[in-house]
Short mmCIF file of C-alpha atoms in Angstrom, two decimals:
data_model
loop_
_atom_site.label_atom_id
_atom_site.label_comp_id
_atom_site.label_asym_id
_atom_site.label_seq_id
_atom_site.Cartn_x
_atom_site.Cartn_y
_atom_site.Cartn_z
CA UNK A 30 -50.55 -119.10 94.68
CA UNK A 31 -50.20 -117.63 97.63
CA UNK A 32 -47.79 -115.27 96.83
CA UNK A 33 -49.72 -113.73 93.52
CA UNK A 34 -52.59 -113.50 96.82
CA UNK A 35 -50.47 -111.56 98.48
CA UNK A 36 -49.32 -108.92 95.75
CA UNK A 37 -53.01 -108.49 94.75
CA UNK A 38 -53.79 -107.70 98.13
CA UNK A 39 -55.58 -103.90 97.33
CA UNK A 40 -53.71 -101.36 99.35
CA UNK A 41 -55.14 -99.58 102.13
CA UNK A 42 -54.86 -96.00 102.58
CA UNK A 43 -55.94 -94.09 105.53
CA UNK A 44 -57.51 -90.88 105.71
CA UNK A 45 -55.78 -88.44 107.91
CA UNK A 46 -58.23 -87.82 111.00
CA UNK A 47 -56.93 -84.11 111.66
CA UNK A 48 -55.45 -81.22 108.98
CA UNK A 49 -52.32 -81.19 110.81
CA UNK A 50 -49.43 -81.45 108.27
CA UNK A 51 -45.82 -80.31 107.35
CA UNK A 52 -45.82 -77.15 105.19
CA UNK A 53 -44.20 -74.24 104.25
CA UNK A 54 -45.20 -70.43 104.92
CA UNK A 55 -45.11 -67.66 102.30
CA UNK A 56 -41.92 -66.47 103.37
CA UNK A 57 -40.46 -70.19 103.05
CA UNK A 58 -40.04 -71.05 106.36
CA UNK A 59 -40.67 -75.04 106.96
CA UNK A 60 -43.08 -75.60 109.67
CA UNK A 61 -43.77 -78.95 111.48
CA UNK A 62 -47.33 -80.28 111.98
CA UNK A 63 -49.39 -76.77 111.62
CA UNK A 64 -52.96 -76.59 111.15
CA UNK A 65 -52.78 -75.16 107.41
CA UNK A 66 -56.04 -73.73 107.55
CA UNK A 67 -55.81 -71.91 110.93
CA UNK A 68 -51.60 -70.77 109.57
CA UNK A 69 -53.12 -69.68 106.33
CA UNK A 70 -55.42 -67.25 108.33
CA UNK A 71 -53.41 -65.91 111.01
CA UNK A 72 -50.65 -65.11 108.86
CA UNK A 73 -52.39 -63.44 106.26
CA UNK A 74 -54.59 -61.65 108.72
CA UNK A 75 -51.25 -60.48 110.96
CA UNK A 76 -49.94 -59.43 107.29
CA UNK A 77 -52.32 -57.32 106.26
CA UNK A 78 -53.10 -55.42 110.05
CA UNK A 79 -49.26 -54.58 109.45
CA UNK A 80 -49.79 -53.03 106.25
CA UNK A 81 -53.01 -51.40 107.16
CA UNK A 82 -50.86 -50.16 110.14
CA UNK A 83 -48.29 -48.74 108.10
CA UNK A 84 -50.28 -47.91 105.52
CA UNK A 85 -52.10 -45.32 108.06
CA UNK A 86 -49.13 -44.37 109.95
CA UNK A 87 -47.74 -42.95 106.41
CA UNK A 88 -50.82 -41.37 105.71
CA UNK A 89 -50.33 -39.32 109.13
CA UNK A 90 -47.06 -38.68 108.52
CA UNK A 91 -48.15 -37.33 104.84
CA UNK A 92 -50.47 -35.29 105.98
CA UNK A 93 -48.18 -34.15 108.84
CA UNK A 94 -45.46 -32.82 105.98
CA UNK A 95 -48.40 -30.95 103.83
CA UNK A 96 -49.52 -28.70 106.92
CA UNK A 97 -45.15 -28.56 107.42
CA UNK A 98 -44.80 -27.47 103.50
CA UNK A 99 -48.02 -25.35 103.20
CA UNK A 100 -47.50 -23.53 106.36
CA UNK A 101 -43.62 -22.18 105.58
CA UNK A 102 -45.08 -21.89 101.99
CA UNK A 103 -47.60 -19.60 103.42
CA UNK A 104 -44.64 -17.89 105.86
CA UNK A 105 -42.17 -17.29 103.12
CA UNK A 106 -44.44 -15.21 100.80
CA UNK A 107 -46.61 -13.47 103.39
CA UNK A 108 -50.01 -14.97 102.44
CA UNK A 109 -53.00 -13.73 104.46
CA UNK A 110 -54.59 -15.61 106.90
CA UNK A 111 -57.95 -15.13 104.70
CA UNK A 112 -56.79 -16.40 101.44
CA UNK A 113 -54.78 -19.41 103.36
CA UNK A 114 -57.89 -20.40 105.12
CA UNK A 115 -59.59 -20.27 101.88
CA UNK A 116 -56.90 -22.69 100.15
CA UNK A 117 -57.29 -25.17 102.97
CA UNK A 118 -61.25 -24.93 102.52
CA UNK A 119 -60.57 -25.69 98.81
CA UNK A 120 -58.04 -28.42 99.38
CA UNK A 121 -60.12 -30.37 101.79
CA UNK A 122 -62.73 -31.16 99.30
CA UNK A 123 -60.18 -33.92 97.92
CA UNK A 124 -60.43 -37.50 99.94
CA UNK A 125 -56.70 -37.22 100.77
CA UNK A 126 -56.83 -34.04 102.19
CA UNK A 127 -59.62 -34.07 104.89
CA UNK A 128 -57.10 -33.81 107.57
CA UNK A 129 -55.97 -30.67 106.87
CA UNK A 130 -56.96 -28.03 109.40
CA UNK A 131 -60.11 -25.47 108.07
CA UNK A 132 -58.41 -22.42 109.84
CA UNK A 133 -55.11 -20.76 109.08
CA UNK A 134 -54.70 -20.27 112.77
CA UNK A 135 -54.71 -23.71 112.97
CA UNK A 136 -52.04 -24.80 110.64
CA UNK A 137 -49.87 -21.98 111.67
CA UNK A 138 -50.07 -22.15 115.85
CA UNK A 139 -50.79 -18.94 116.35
CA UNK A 140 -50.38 -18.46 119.93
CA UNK A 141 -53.97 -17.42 121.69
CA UNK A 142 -52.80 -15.33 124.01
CA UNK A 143 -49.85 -13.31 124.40
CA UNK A 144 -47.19 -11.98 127.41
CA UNK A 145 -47.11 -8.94 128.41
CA UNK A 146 -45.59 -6.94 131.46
CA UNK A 147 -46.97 -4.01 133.36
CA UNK A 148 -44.62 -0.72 132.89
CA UNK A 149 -45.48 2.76 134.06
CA UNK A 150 -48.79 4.07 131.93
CA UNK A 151 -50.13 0.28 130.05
CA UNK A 152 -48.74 -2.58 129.01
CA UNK A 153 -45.59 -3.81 126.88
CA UNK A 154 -44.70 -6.73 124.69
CA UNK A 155 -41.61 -7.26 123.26
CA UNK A 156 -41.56 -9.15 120.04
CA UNK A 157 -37.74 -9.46 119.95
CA UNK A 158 -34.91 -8.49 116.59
CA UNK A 159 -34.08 -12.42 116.82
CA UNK A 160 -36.39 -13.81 114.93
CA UNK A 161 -36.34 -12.04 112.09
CA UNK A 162 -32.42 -12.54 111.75
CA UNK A 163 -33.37 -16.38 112.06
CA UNK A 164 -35.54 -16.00 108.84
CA UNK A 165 -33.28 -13.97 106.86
CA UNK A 166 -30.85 -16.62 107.85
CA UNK A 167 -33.15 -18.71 106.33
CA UNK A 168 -34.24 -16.80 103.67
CA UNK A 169 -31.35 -15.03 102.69
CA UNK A 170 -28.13 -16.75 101.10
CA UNK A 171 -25.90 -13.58 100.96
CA UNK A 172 -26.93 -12.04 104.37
CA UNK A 173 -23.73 -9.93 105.42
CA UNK A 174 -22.49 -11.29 108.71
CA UNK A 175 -23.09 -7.32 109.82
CA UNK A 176 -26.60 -6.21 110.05
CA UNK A 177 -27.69 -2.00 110.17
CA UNK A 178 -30.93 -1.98 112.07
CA UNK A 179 -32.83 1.36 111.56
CA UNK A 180 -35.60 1.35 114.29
CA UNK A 181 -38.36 4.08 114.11
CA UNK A 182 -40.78 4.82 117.36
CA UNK A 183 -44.03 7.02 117.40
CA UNK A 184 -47.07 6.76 119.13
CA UNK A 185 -50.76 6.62 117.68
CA UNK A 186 -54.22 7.26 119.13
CA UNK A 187 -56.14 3.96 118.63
CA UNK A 188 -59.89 4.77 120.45
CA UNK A 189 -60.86 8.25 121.78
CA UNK A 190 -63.49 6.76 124.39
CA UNK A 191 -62.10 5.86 126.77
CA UNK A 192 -58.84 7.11 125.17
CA UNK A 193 -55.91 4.27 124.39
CA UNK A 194 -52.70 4.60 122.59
CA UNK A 195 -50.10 2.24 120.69
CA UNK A 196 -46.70 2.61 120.58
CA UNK A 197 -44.77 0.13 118.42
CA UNK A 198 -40.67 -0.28 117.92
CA UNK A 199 -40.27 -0.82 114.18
CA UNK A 200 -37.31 -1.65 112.47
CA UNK A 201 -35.66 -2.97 109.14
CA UNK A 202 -31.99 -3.35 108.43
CA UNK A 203 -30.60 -0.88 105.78
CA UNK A 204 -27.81 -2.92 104.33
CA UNK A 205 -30.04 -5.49 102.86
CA UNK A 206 -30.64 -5.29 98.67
CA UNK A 207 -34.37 -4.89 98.73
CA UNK A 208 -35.82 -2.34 96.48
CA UNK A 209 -38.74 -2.08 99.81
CA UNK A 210 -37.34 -2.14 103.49
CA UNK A 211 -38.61 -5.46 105.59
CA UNK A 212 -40.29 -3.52 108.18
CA UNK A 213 -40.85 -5.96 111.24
CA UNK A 214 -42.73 -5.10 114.64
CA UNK A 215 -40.17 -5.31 118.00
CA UNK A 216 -41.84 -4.24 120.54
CA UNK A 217 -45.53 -2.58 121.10
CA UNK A 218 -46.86 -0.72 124.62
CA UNK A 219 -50.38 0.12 124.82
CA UNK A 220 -51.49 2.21 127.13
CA UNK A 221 -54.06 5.27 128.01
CA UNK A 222 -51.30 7.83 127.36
CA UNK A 223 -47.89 7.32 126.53
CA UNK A 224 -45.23 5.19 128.02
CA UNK A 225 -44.27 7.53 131.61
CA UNK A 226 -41.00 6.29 131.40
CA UNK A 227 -38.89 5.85 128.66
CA UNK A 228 -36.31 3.68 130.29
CA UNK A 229 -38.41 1.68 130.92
CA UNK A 230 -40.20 1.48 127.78
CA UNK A 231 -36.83 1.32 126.24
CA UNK A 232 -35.49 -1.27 128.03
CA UNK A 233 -35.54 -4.74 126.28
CA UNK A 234 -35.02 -3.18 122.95
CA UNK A 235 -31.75 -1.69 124.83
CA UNK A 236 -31.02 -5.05 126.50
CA UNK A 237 -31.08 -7.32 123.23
CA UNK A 238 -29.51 -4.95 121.02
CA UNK A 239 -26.37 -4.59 123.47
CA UNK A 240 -26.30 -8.14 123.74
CA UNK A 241 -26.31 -8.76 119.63
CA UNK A 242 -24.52 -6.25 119.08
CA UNK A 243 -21.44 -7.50 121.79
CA UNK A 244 -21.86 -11.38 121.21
CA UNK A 245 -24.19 -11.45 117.79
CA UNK A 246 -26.38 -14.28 116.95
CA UNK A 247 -25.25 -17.62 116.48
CA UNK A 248 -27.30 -19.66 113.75
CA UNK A 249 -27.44 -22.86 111.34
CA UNK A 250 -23.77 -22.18 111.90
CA UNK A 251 -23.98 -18.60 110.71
CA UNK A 252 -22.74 -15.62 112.94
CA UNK A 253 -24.49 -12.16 112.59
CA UNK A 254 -24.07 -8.74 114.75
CA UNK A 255 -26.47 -6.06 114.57
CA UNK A 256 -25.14 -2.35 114.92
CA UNK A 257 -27.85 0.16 115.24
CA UNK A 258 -27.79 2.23 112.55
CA UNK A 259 -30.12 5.51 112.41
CA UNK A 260 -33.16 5.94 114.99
CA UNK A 261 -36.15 7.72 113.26
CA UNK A 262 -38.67 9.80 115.47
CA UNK A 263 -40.55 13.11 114.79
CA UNK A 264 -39.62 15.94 116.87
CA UNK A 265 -42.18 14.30 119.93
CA UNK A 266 -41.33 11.16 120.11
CA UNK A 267 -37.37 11.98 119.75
CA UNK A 268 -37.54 14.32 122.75
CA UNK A 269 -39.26 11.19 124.29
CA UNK A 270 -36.75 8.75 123.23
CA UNK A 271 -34.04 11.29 124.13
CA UNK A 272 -35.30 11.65 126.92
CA UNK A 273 -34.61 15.80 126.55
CA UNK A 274 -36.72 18.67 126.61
CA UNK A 275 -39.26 19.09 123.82
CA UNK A 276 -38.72 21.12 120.89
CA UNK A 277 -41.00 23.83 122.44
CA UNK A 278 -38.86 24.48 125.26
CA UNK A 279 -35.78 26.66 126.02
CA UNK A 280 -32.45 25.52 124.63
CA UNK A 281 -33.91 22.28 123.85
CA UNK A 282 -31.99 21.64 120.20
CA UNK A 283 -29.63 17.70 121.13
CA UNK A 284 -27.10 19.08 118.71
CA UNK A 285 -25.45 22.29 120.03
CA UNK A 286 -25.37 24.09 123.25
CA UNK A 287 -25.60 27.71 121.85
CA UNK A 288 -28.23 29.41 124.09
CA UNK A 289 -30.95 31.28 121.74
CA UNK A 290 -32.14 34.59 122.36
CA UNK A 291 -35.86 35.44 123.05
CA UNK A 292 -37.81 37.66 120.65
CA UNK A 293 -41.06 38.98 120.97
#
């Protein structure tokens, strides 16, 4: 029978020669004749770079928002630079934290050097008022759109040999409800005597105040003048200020013009 010859012929299968074959990737995408070995390799491997990728770019960008969070943290309630440095020394014992900076310098930016201009007698650098109206904006939820800076001047002897002397521009706004006045630098001259001229010592302070007090300051949509409320010098320093004669001198009082008489 050649037909039951036929139908018990055994059946020959062939072995593939190569690994090519149909097949579907992990994110079910049919693929046509891929070498499944070689796909199952590059895929994977291109897989996990781009996690390892992301995994350190959000690492970075962690660490980037703890220096962000620790630094206003540091900002808002005054911390030292000492005990912040120490913090950061602490923190960076932890494996996720090696990143952060060892200095408080560091994580703050504080600026290396500093500009200053050459006036009559030293040197002055002026600090600015609008800063600190930017952080009470910040700071402060019921700031009054009207703000009554007191500023106080006076000079102090800082080294007798050779001789130098500091004079700072304080100030604090009165109208704010704080049971202690925010007392915030504006302006500092250092010199070997005194400022020679007060106009020009004067001068920024005068320059930015006119211009906050005429246009204000325009911030996160909040608008704040600044009137200048009381200036506080001793009897010195206010003839200084004033400009006037000193309180030594004849008819030197700023608030009459009634000509004393001489006694001896």
């Amino acid at each position: 029978d050649n037909n039951s010859e036929e139908e018990n012929d055994p059946i020959e299968i062939k072995q593939s020669t190569n690994s090519e074959t149909n097949c579907i990737t992990p994110d079910n995408t049919f693929v046509t004749e891929c070498n499944q070995n070689e796909f199952d390799t590059t895929y994977y491997n291109e897989v996990s770079d781009a996690e390892s990728n992301s995994s350190n770019s959000f690492i970075e960008e962690e660490v980037l928002n703890i220096n962000v969070v620790i630094a206003e943290w540091a900002l808002r309630h005054k911390i030292t630079h000492t005990a912040l440095s120490d913090l950061l020394k602490c923190l960076r014992v932890y494996p996720a934290m090696t990143d952060l900076p060892k200095d408080a310098r560091t994580l703050l930016k504080t600026p290396t050097s500093t500009e200053v201009k050459n006036i009559k007698g030293g040197i002055y650098h002026h600090f600015g008022i609008e800063n600190e109206v930017k952080t009470l904006i910040e700071t402060e939820p019921n700031l009054p759109s009207e703000l009554l800076l007191v500023a106080g001047i006076d000079g102090l002897p800082l080294t007798d040999n050779p001789s130098s002397q500091l004079w700072p521009i304080l100030g604090f706004f009165s109208n704010l409800n704080k049971s202690r006045p925010l007392v915030f630098l504006i302006g500092a001259f250092l010199g070997k005597t005194k400022p020679l001229d007060s106009n020009e010592f004067l001068f920024d302070f005068v320059k930015e105040l006119k211009l906050f007090y005429l246009n204000g300051i325009v911030y996160k949509e909040k608008h704040i003048t600044i009137v200048l409320h009381a200036l506080i010098c001793d009897t010195p320093a206010k003839s200084f200020v004033l400009n006037s004669k000193g309180h030594t001198g004849f008819n030197s009082c700023t608030r009459c013009i009634t000509n004393g008489i001489w006694c001896n």
